[in-house]
Amino acid sequence: MRNKYKVALFRLNLLIVAGLLGYQAATVAHPIDAGLLGLATVWLVVSTLLLEFSHRRHAYRPWLMVPSILLASLLTLSPAQNSEWLWVWPCLLLLPQNQWMLVLNICLAGFSWWWLLGTLSLHHWLFAGAILSIFILLAVAHSLPITQRQRSFLQRARLAPGLPLWPLAQLERDLPRETSRATRDGVHTELVLVQTSPLHLWPLAHHLCKLIHRFENVYHLNGRTLGMILTSTTSQHAQQRRNDMLEALDHPVTVRVAQLSGLNSLTQALAALDKQAPSTHVVEGGA
């Protein structure tokens, strides 16, 4: 199934859940519970709107702290009325997330379970703790290093549905192939490194993906840097393309260019870019 259909289906699911939570917020008797459920509804609606570019990158943002905090608050402030919400924790624990986020969710889940000690009977409380512990172990196992085949598959995955945006590992695989192709076909092929602020990185990536040719790609190299392998007929044509791209950008960037035939090391090129003074002037040269 193509990514754009998965995103559309995911957005529909989020809207359905938001509608159910909104209905429960409107019918619940306690004002505190209604407020927390209402905030969860707003969070789901906003999350749905944020999926327009890419649903994958939001899985690794602190934005996902919001439902965890709301769930812990719901169980802490009204444990007697909301003890069944304890079983939402396994759903949150099994979502893709950073290590620090997993640790936070485990701590909040354990605290929520401990807080129900005075609400549930002892044997129900112990049984709930045992089941919750099993789900925590599953979540930890799910976050452990995966097989090399799965890792290779994820490294090849596009970072945004429908856009030619790829990770650093893909650029490392593409560089030798594109260098050989440029020598064989006699075309001018160069690596363009573009650095900007973390705040502007993803909008810039989205914009660059629209400016390149269909057979070219954009690569996400780190939290501030993007890369492109541009193919042109001559060096003059390549320079004109770069100038047109820079004029079309809305945010300040630092640019370094290296012809693939003169590129010795991608790592050294990135290090040289980091040392380069912020400027609209394009620096040319391999590393």
PDB file of C-alpha atoms in Angstrom:
ATOM      1  CA  MET A   1       0.000   0.000   0.000  1.00  0.00           C
ATOM      2  CA  ARG A   2       1.392   3.429  -0.929  1.00  0.00           C
ATOM      3  CA  ASN A   3       2.294   5.783   1.909  1.00  0.00           C
ATOM      4  CA  LYS A   4      -0.246   8.444   0.980  1.00  0.00           C
ATOM      5  CA  TYR A   5      -3.097   5.959   1.473  1.00  0.00           C
ATOM      6  CA  LYS A   6      -1.660   4.876   4.841  1.00  0.00           C
ATOM      7  CA  VAL A   7      -1.491   8.497   5.996  1.00  0.00           C
ATOM      8  CA  ALA A   8      -5.085   9.128   4.911  1.00  0.00           C
ATOM      9  CA  LEU A   9      -6.285   6.023   6.756  1.00  0.00           C
ATOM     10  CA  PHE A  10      -4.285   6.978   9.842  1.00  0.00           C
ATOM     11  CA  ARG A  11      -5.803  10.463   9.819  1.00  0.00           C
ATOM     12  CA  LEU A  12      -9.299   8.949   9.575  1.00  0.00           C
ATOM     13  CA  ASN A  13      -8.590   6.710  12.571  1.00  0.00           C
ATOM     14  CA  LEU A  14      -7.362   9.678  14.612  1.00  0.00           C
ATOM     15  CA  LEU A  15     -10.495  11.654  13.771  1.00  0.00           C
ATOM     16  CA  ILE A  16     -12.737   8.742  14.787  1.00  0.00           C
ATOM     17  CA  VAL A  17     -10.937   8.412  18.127  1.00  0.00           C
ATOM     18  CA  ALA A  18     -11.120  12.193  18.607  1.00  0.00           C
ATOM     19  CA  GLY A  19     -14.866  12.055  18.027  1.00  0.00           C
ATOM     20  CA  LEU A  20     -15.309   9.283  20.593  1.00  0.00           C
ATOM     21  CA  LEU A  21     -13.220  11.130  23.177  1.00  0.00           C
ATOM     22  CA  GLY A  22     -15.109  14.340  22.469  1.00  0.00           C
ATOM     23  CA  TYR A  23     -18.411  12.561  23.041  1.00  0.00           C
ATOM     24  CA  GLN A  24     -17.153  11.086  26.309  1.00  0.00           C
ATOM     25  CA  ALA A  25     -15.862  14.493  27.422  1.00  0.00           C
ATOM     26  CA  ALA A  26     -19.317  15.963  26.796  1.00  0.00           C
ATOM     27  CA  THR A  27     -21.145  13.251  28.754  1.00  0.00           C
ATOM     28  CA  VAL A  28     -18.799  12.625  31.707  1.00  0.00           C
ATOM     29  CA  ALA A  29     -20.016  13.882  35.069  1.00  0.00           C
ATOM     30  CA  HIS A  30     -16.769  15.162  36.617  1.00  0.00           C
ATOM     31  CA  PRO A  31     -15.515  18.555  35.307  1.00  0.00           C
ATOM     32  CA  ILE A  32     -11.839  17.576  35.723  1.00  0.00           C
ATOM     33  CA  ASP A  33     -12.324  14.417  33.681  1.00  0.00           C
ATOM     34  CA  ALA A  34     -14.237  16.382  31.048  1.00  0.00           C
ATOM     35  CA  GLY A  35     -11.404  18.899  30.808  1.00  0.00           C
ATOM     36  CA  LEU A  36      -8.702  16.240  30.443  1.00  0.00           C
ATOM     37  CA  LEU A  37     -10.689  14.311  27.845  1.00  0.00           C
ATOM     38  CA  GLY A  38     -11.385  17.563  26.010  1.00  0.00           C
ATOM     39  CA  LEU A  39      -7.660  18.341  25.892  1.00  0.00           C
ATOM     40  CA  ALA A  40      -7.012  14.840  24.549  1.00  0.00           C
ATOM     41  CA  THR A  41      -9.599  15.482  21.833  1.00  0.00           C
ATOM     42  CA  VAL A  42      -7.917  18.745  20.857  1.00  0.00           C
ATOM     43  CA  TRP A  43      -4.521  16.989  20.801  1.00  0.00           C
ATOM     44  CA  LEU A  44      -5.824  14.334  18.407  1.00  0.00           C
ATOM     45  CA  VAL A  45      -7.375  16.909  16.075  1.00  0.00           C
ATOM     46  CA  VAL A  46      -4.176  18.980  15.988  1.00  0.00           C
ATOM     47  CA  SER A  47      -2.122  15.815  15.415  1.00  0.00           C
ATOM     48  CA  THR A  48      -4.341  14.981  12.458  1.00  0.00           C
ATOM     49  CA  LEU A  49      -3.690  18.411  10.944  1.00  0.00           C
ATOM     50  CA  LEU A  50       0.073  17.980  11.433  1.00  0.00           C
ATOM     51  CA  LEU A  51       0.065  14.808   9.346  1.00  0.00           C
ATOM     52  CA  GLU A  52      -0.084  16.740   6.080  1.00  0.00           C
ATOM     53  CA  PHE A  53       3.695  16.521   5.529  1.00  0.00           C
ATOM     54  CA  SER A  54       4.739  13.310   7.243  1.00  0.00           C
ATOM     55  CA  HIS A  55       3.250  11.206   9.993  1.00  0.00           C
ATOM     56  CA  ARG A  56       6.582   9.436  10.683  1.00  0.00           C
ATOM     57  CA  ARG A  57       8.613  12.316  11.996  1.00  0.00           C
ATOM     58  CA  HIS A  58       5.981  13.250  14.617  1.00  0.00           C
ATOM     59  CA  ALA A  59       6.522   9.925  16.333  1.00  0.00           C
ATOM     60  CA  TYR A  60       9.880  11.202  17.591  1.00  0.00           C
ATOM     61  CA  ARG A  61       8.847  14.600  18.867  1.00  0.00           C
ATOM     62  CA  PRO A  62       8.122  15.684  22.470  1.00  0.00           C
ATOM     63  CA  TRP A  63       4.598  16.317  21.154  1.00  0.00           C
ATOM     64  CA  LEU A  64       3.829  12.711  22.159  1.00  0.00           C
ATOM     65  CA  MET A  65       4.397  13.616  25.813  1.00  0.00           C
ATOM     66  CA  VAL A  66       0.966  15.273  25.861  1.00  0.00           C
ATOM     67  CA  PRO A  67      -1.239  12.118  25.828  1.00  0.00           C
ATOM     68  CA  SER A  68       1.042  10.425  28.368  1.00  0.00           C
ATOM     69  CA  ILE A  69       0.725  13.348  30.779  1.00  0.00           C
ATOM     70  CA  LEU A  70      -3.041  13.586  30.208  1.00  0.00           C
ATOM     71  CA  LEU A  71      -3.499   9.862  30.832  1.00  0.00           C
ATOM     72  CA  ALA A  72      -1.421   9.954  34.021  1.00  0.00           C
ATOM     73  CA  SER A  73      -3.406  12.975  35.203  1.00  0.00           C
ATOM     74  CA  LEU A  74      -6.707  11.238  34.480  1.00  0.00           C
ATOM     75  CA  LEU A  75      -5.719   8.209  36.567  1.00  0.00           C
ATOM     76  CA  THR A  76      -4.192  10.291  39.354  1.00  0.00           C
ATOM     77  CA  LEU A  77      -6.916  12.901  39.812  1.00  0.00           C
ATOM     78  CA  SER A  78      -9.893  10.525  39.520  1.00  0.00           C
ATOM     79  CA  PRO A  79      -8.651   6.969  40.112  1.00  0.00           C
ATOM     80  CA  ALA A  80     -11.993   5.582  41.238  1.00  0.00           C
ATOM     81  CA  GLN A  81     -13.852   6.707  38.122  1.00  0.00           C
ATOM     82  CA  ASN A  82     -11.085   6.083  35.591  1.00  0.00           C
ATOM     83  CA  SER A  83      -9.238   2.933  36.684  1.00  0.00           C
ATOM     84  CA  GLU A  84     -10.090   1.216  33.372  1.00  0.00           C
ATOM     85  CA  TRP A  85      -7.968   3.815  31.546  1.00  0.00           C
ATOM     86  CA  LEU A  86      -4.917   2.002  32.933  1.00  0.00           C
ATOM     87  CA  TRP A  87      -5.115  -0.293  29.896  1.00  0.00           C
ATOM     88  CA  VAL A  88      -4.421   2.573  27.512  1.00  0.00           C
ATOM     89  CA  TRP A  89      -0.790   2.466  28.687  1.00  0.00           C
ATOM     90  CA  PRO A  90       0.046  -0.677  26.674  1.00  0.00           C
ATOM     91  CA  CYS A  91      -1.091   1.139  23.511  1.00  0.00           C
ATOM     92  CA  LEU A  92       1.191   4.092  24.246  1.00  0.00           C
ATOM     93  CA  LEU A  93       4.105   1.852  25.231  1.00  0.00           C
ATOM     94  CA  LEU A  94       4.033  -0.055  21.959  1.00  0.00           C
ATOM     95  CA  LEU A  95       4.100   3.059  19.771  1.00  0.00           C
ATOM     96  CA  PRO A  96       7.430   3.908  18.045  1.00  0.00           C
ATOM     97  CA  GLN A  97       9.256   6.360  20.299  1.00  0.00           C
ATOM     98  CA  ASN A  98      12.674   7.499  21.491  1.00  0.00           C
ATOM     99  CA  GLN A  99      14.347   5.785  24.421  1.00  0.00           C
ATOM    100  CA  TRP A 100      13.769   8.722  26.756  1.00  0.00           C
ATOM    101  CA  MET A 101      10.086   8.752  25.806  1.00  0.00           C
ATOM    102  CA  LEU A 102       9.803   5.019  26.492  1.00  0.00           C
ATOM    103  CA  VAL A 103      11.406   5.459  29.916  1.00  0.00           C
ATOM    104  CA  LEU A 104       9.015   8.322  30.702  1.00  0.00           C
ATOM    105  CA  ASN A 105       5.987   6.259  29.685  1.00  0.00           C
ATOM    106  CA  ILE A 106       7.157   3.283  31.742  1.00  0.00           C
ATOM    107  CA  CYS A 107       7.595   5.512  34.804  1.00  0.00           C
ATOM    108  CA  LEU A 108       4.181   7.131  34.337  1.00  0.00           C
ATOM    109  CA  ALA A 109       2.528   3.739  33.770  1.00  0.00           C
ATOM    110  CA  GLY A 110       4.141   2.345  36.937  1.00  0.00           C
ATOM    111  CA  PHE A 111       3.103   5.399  38.929  1.00  0.00           C
ATOM    112  CA  SER A 112      -0.474   5.197  37.624  1.00  0.00           C
ATOM    113  CA  TRP A 113      -0.659   1.524  38.602  1.00  0.00           C
ATOM    114  CA  TRP A 114       0.753   2.227  42.078  1.00  0.00           C
ATOM    115  CA  TRP A 115      -1.732   5.080  42.546  1.00  0.00           C
ATOM    116  CA  LEU A 116      -4.633   2.623  42.075  1.00  0.00           C
ATOM    117  CA  LEU A 117      -3.589   0.613  45.166  1.00  0.00           C
ATOM    118  CA  GLY A 118      -6.275   2.223  47.303  1.00  0.00           C
ATOM    119  CA  THR A 119      -8.917   1.941  44.582  1.00  0.00           C
ATOM    120  CA  LEU A 120      -8.673  -1.716  43.507  1.00  0.00           C
ATOM    121  CA  SER A 121      -8.775  -4.790  45.691  1.00  0.00           C
ATOM    122  CA  LEU A 122      -5.322  -6.223  46.383  1.00  0.00           C
ATOM    123  CA  HIS A 123      -5.608  -9.242  44.090  1.00  0.00           C
ATOM    124  CA  HIS A 124      -7.003  -7.137  41.228  1.00  0.00           C
ATOM    125  CA  TRP A 125      -4.237  -4.589  41.776  1.00  0.00           C
ATOM    126  CA  LEU A 126      -1.529  -7.282  41.702  1.00  0.00           C
ATOM    127  CA  PHE A 127      -3.062  -8.925  38.618  1.00  0.00           C
ATOM    128  CA  ALA A 128      -3.200  -5.570  36.817  1.00  0.00           C
ATOM    129  CA  GLY A 129       0.441  -4.968  37.731  1.00  0.00           C
ATOM    130  CA  ALA A 130       1.479  -8.356  36.366  1.00  0.00           C
ATOM    131  CA  ILE A 131      -0.310  -7.790  33.052  1.00  0.00           C
ATOM    132  CA  LEU A 132       1.077  -4.260  32.796  1.00  0.00           C
ATOM    133  CA  SER A 133       4.595  -5.593  33.436  1.00  0.00           C
ATOM    134  CA  ILE A 134       4.219  -8.024  30.534  1.00  0.00           C
ATOM    135  CA  PHE A 135       3.290  -5.180  28.202  1.00  0.00           C
ATOM    136  CA  ILE A 136       6.220  -3.127  29.481  1.00  0.00           C
ATOM    137  CA  LEU A 137       8.577  -6.001  28.685  1.00  0.00           C
ATOM    138  CA  LEU A 138       7.056  -6.283  25.204  1.00  0.00           C
ATOM    139  CA  ALA A 139       7.573  -2.553  24.663  1.00  0.00           C
ATOM    140  CA  VAL A 140      11.212  -2.794  25.775  1.00  0.00           C
ATOM    141  CA  ALA A 141      11.776  -5.819  23.523  1.00  0.00           C
ATOM    142  CA  HIS A 142      10.174  -3.923  20.644  1.00  0.00           C
ATOM    143  CA  SER A 143      12.667  -1.063  21.104  1.00  0.00           C
ATOM    144  CA  LEU A 144      15.756  -3.317  21.109  1.00  0.00           C
ATOM    145  CA  PRO A 145      18.086  -3.341  18.067  1.00  0.00           C
ATOM    146  CA  ILE A 146      16.394  -5.072  15.135  1.00  0.00           C
ATOM    147  CA  THR A 147      17.880  -7.464  12.643  1.00  0.00           C
ATOM    148  CA  GLN A 148      20.275  -6.248   9.973  1.00  0.00           C
ATOM    149  CA  ARG A 149      17.719  -6.967   7.247  1.00  0.00           C
ATOM    150  CA  GLN A 150      15.061  -4.868   8.986  1.00  0.00           C
ATOM    151  CA  ARG A 151      17.579  -2.092   9.672  1.00  0.00           C
ATOM    152  CA  SER A 152      18.574  -2.026   6.021  1.00  0.00           C
ATOM    153  CA  PHE A 153      14.915  -1.840   5.001  1.00  0.00           C
ATOM    154  CA  LEU A 154      14.251   1.090   7.331  1.00  0.00           C
ATOM    155  CA  GLN A 155      17.351   2.902   6.127  1.00  0.00           C
ATOM    156  CA  ARG A 156      16.028   2.693   2.566  1.00  0.00           C
ATOM    157  CA  ALA A 157      12.594   3.953   3.553  1.00  0.00           C
ATOM    158  CA  ARG A 158      11.597   7.411   2.465  1.00  0.00           C
ATOM    159  CA  LEU A 159      11.355   9.902   5.300  1.00  0.00           C
ATOM    160  CA  ALA A 160       8.168  11.507   3.992  1.00  0.00           C
ATOM    161  CA  PRO A 161       5.290  10.033   2.012  1.00  0.00           C
ATOM    162  CA  GLY A 162       5.390  10.998  -1.648  1.00  0.00           C
ATOM    163  CA  LEU A 163       8.634  13.004  -1.424  1.00  0.00           C
ATOM    164  CA  PRO A 164      12.129  11.997  -2.633  1.00  0.00           C
ATOM    165  CA  LEU A 165      13.568  12.518   0.859  1.00  0.00           C
ATOM    166  CA  TRP A 166      16.013   9.873   2.081  1.00  0.00           C
ATOM    167  CA  PRO A 167      18.289   9.278   5.106  1.00  0.00           C
ATOM    168  CA  LEU A 168      22.062   9.632   5.312  1.00  0.00           C
ATOM    169  CA  ALA A 169      22.610   5.898   4.756  1.00  0.00           C
ATOM    170  CA  GLN A 170      20.973   6.152   1.335  1.00  0.00           C
ATOM    171  CA  LEU A 171      23.278   9.002   0.314  1.00  0.00           C
ATOM    172  CA  GLU A 172      26.307   6.918   1.315  1.00  0.00           C
ATOM    173  CA  ARG A 173      25.057   4.169  -1.016  1.00  0.00           C
ATOM    174  CA  ASP A 174      24.207   6.556  -3.839  1.00  0.00           C
ATOM    175  CA  LEU A 175      27.485   8.494  -3.948  1.00  0.00           C
ATOM    176  CA  PRO A 176      29.670   5.737  -5.519  1.00  0.00           C
ATOM    177  CA  ARG A 177      26.973   4.841  -8.044  1.00  0.00           C
ATOM    178  CA  GLU A 178      26.356   8.461  -9.069  1.00  0.00           C
ATOM    179  CA  THR A 179      30.103   9.130  -9.322  1.00  0.00           C
ATOM    180  CA  SER A 180      30.523   6.203 -11.708  1.00  0.00           C
ATOM    181  CA  ARG A 181      27.499   7.278 -13.722  1.00  0.00           C
ATOM    182  CA  ALA A 182      28.792  10.844 -14.064  1.00  0.00           C
ATOM    183  CA  THR A 183      32.161   9.564 -15.357  1.00  0.00           C
ATOM    184  CA  ARG A 184      30.500   7.156 -17.775  1.00  0.00           C
ATOM    185  CA  ASP A 185      27.948   9.623 -19.177  1.00  0.00           C
ATOM    186  CA  GLY A 186      30.182  12.692 -19.131  1.00  0.00           C
ATOM    187  CA  VAL A 187      27.762  14.877 -17.157  1.00  0.00           C
ATOM    188  CA  HIS A 188      28.404  17.363 -14.358  1.00  0.00           C
ATOM    189  CA  THR A 189      27.222  15.846 -11.072  1.00  0.00           C
ATOM    190  CA  GLU A 190      27.748  17.541  -7.727  1.00  0.00           C
ATOM    191  CA  LEU A 191      26.846  17.158  -4.080  1.00  0.00           C
ATOM    192  CA  VAL A 192      25.118  20.206  -2.639  1.00  0.00           C
ATOM    193  CA  LEU A 193      25.065  20.501   1.158  1.00  0.00           C
ATOM    194  CA  VAL A 194      22.544  22.941   2.620  1.00  0.00           C
ATOM    195  CA  GLN A 195      22.568  23.903   6.293  1.00  0.00           C
ATOM    196  CA  THR A 196      19.853  25.833   8.117  1.00  0.00           C
ATOM    197  CA  SER A 197      18.338  26.107  11.588  1.00  0.00           C
ATOM    198  CA  PRO A 198      16.549  23.044  13.024  1.00  0.00           C
ATOM    199  CA  LEU A 199      13.292  25.017  12.991  1.00  0.00           C
ATOM    200  CA  HIS A 200      13.471  25.526   9.226  1.00  0.00           C
ATOM    201  CA  LEU A 201      14.919  22.128   8.284  1.00  0.00           C
ATOM    202  CA  TRP A 202      11.715  20.260   7.439  1.00  0.00           C
ATOM    203  CA  PRO A 203      10.032  23.117   5.538  1.00  0.00           C
ATOM    204  CA  LEU A 204      13.288  23.519   3.606  1.00  0.00           C
ATOM    205  CA  ALA A 205      13.369  19.789   2.817  1.00  0.00           C
ATOM    206  CA  HIS A 206       9.801  19.955   1.588  1.00  0.00           C
ATOM    207  CA  HIS A 207      10.652  22.926  -0.614  1.00  0.00           C
ATOM    208  CA  LEU A 208      13.853  21.448  -2.065  1.00  0.00           C
ATOM    209  CA  CYS A 209      12.031  18.243  -2.998  1.00  0.00           C
ATOM    210  CA  LYS A 210       9.841  20.340  -5.286  1.00  0.00           C
ATOM    211  CA  LEU A 211      12.782  22.130  -6.944  1.00  0.00           C
ATOM    212  CA  ILE A 212      14.820  19.108  -8.052  1.00  0.00           C
ATOM    213  CA  HIS A 213      14.294  16.886 -11.092  1.00  0.00           C
ATOM    214  CA  ARG A 214      12.240  13.711 -10.825  1.00  0.00           C
ATOM    215  CA  PHE A 215      15.340  11.505 -10.982  1.00  0.00           C
ATOM    216  CA  GLU A 216      17.146  13.418  -8.184  1.00  0.00           C
ATOM    217  CA  ASN A 217      16.839  13.098  -4.410  1.00  0.00           C
ATOM    218  CA  VAL A 218      17.154  15.117  -1.213  1.00  0.00           C
ATOM    219  CA  TYR A 219      18.904  13.569   1.804  1.00  0.00           C
ATOM    220  CA  HIS A 220      18.401  14.303   5.490  1.00  0.00           C
ATOM    221  CA  LEU A 221      21.935  14.218   6.920  1.00  0.00           C
ATOM    222  CA  ASN A 222      21.434  15.559  10.459  1.00  0.00           C
ATOM    223  CA  GLY A 223      19.269  17.956  12.435  1.00  0.00           C
ATOM    224  CA  ARG A 224      20.533  20.978  10.492  1.00  0.00           C
ATOM    225  CA  THR A 225      21.794  19.684   7.160  1.00  0.00           C
ATOM    226  CA  LEU A 226      20.289  18.469   3.902  1.00  0.00           C
ATOM    227  CA  GLY A 227      22.092  17.124   0.854  1.00  0.00           C
ATOM    228  CA  MET A 228      21.292  16.858  -2.847  1.00  0.00           C
ATOM    229  CA  ILE A 229      23.007  15.165  -5.775  1.00  0.00           C
ATOM    230  CA  LEU A 230      22.305  17.414  -8.754  1.00  0.00           C
ATOM    231  CA  THR A 231      22.995  16.365 -12.333  1.00  0.00           C
ATOM    232  CA  SER A 232      23.539  19.041 -14.987  1.00  0.00           C
ATOM    233  CA  THR A 233      24.938  19.198 -18.490  1.00  0.00           C
ATOM    234  CA  THR A 234      27.760  21.632 -17.643  1.00  0.00           C
ATOM    235  CA  SER A 235      29.214  23.428 -14.629  1.00  0.00           C
ATOM    236  CA  GLN A 236      27.594  26.670 -15.833  1.00  0.00           C
ATOM    237  CA  HIS A 237      24.219  24.948 -15.977  1.00  0.00           C
ATOM    238  CA  ALA A 238      24.775  23.575 -12.463  1.00  0.00           C
ATOM    239  CA  GLN A 239      25.645  27.049 -11.138  1.00  0.00           C
ATOM    240  CA  GLN A 240      22.505  28.499 -12.689  1.00  0.00           C
ATOM    241  CA  ARG A 241      20.386  25.776 -11.122  1.00  0.00           C
ATOM    242  CA  ARG A 242      21.875  26.463  -7.683  1.00  0.00           C
ATOM    243  CA  ASN A 243      21.275  30.190  -8.015  1.00  0.00           C
ATOM    244  CA  ASP A 244      17.659  29.620  -9.018  1.00  0.00           C
ATOM    245  CA  MET A 245      17.153  27.312  -6.037  1.00  0.00           C
ATOM    246  CA  LEU A 246      18.672  29.763  -3.553  1.00  0.00           C
ATOM    247  CA  GLU A 247      16.514  32.598  -4.865  1.00  0.00           C
ATOM    248  CA  ALA A 248      13.411  30.440  -4.355  1.00  0.00           C
ATOM    249  CA  LEU A 249      14.180  29.706  -0.678  1.00  0.00           C
ATOM    250  CA  ASP A 250      12.369  31.555   2.104  1.00  0.00           C
ATOM    251  CA  HIS A 251      14.950  31.023   4.883  1.00  0.00           C
ATOM    252  CA  PRO A 252      18.692  31.778   5.168  1.00  0.00           C
ATOM    253  CA  VAL A 253      20.960  28.823   4.414  1.00  0.00           C
ATOM    254  CA  THR A 254      24.660  27.983   4.282  1.00  0.00           C
ATOM    255  CA  VAL A 255      25.667  26.079   1.160  1.00  0.00           C
ATOM    256  CA  ARG A 256      28.700  24.016   0.224  1.00  0.00           C
ATOM    257  CA  VAL A 257      29.130  22.335  -3.172  1.00  0.00           C
ATOM    258  CA  ALA A 258      31.513  19.579  -4.240  1.00  0.00           C
ATOM    259  CA  GLN A 259      31.768  17.939  -7.625  1.00  0.00           C
ATOM    260  CA  LEU A 260      31.525  14.182  -7.135  1.00  0.00           C
ATOM    261  CA  SER A 261      34.774  13.550  -8.989  1.00  0.00           C
ATOM    262  CA  GLY A 262      36.598  15.720  -6.418  1.00  0.00           C
ATOM    263  CA  LEU A 263      34.771  14.522  -3.311  1.00  0.00           C
ATOM    264  CA  ASN A 264      37.130  12.554  -1.083  1.00  0.00           C
ATOM    265  CA  SER A 265      34.988  12.099   2.016  1.00  0.00           C
ATOM    266  CA  LEU A 266      31.403  12.912   2.888  1.00  0.00           C
ATOM    267  CA  THR A 267      32.341  13.158   6.579  1.00  0.00           C
ATOM    268  CA  GLN A 268      35.035  15.731   5.834  1.00  0.00           C
ATOM    269  CA  ALA A 269      32.671  17.691   3.610  1.00  0.00           C
ATOM    270  CA  LEU A 270      30.115  17.870   6.439  1.00  0.00           C
ATOM    271  CA  ALA A 271      32.834  18.926   8.897  1.00  0.00           C
ATOM    272  CA  ALA A 272      33.946  21.681   6.503  1.00  0.00           C
ATOM    273  CA  LEU A 273      30.337  22.871   6.218  1.00  0.00           C
ATOM    274  CA  ASP A 274      30.049  23.076  10.016  1.00  0.00           C
ATOM    275  CA  LYS A 275      33.149  25.314  10.102  1.00  0.00           C
ATOM    276  CA  GLN A 276      31.907  27.452   7.247  1.00  0.00           C
ATOM    277  CA  ALA A 277      30.718  30.926   8.218  1.00  0.00           C
ATOM    278  CA  PRO A 278      26.962  31.476   7.732  1.00  0.00           C
ATOM    279  CA  SER A 279      26.586  33.260   4.431  1.00  0.00           C
ATOM    280  CA  THR A 280      24.526  33.266   1.278  1.00  0.00           C
ATOM    281  CA  HIS A 281      27.772  32.791  -0.683  1.00  0.00           C
ATOM    282  CA  VAL A 282      28.129  29.271  -2.079  1.00  0.00           C
ATOM    283  CA  VAL A 283      31.460  27.658  -1.177  1.00  0.00           C
ATOM    284  CA  GLU A 284      32.737  25.193  -3.749  1.00  0.00           C
ATOM    285  CA  GLY A 285      35.273  22.475  -3.041  1.00  0.00           C
ATOM    286  CA  GLY A 286      35.523  18.819  -2.060  1.00  0.00           C
ATOM    287  CA  ALA A 287      36.927  17.465   1.161  1.00  0.00           C
TER     288      ALA A 287
END
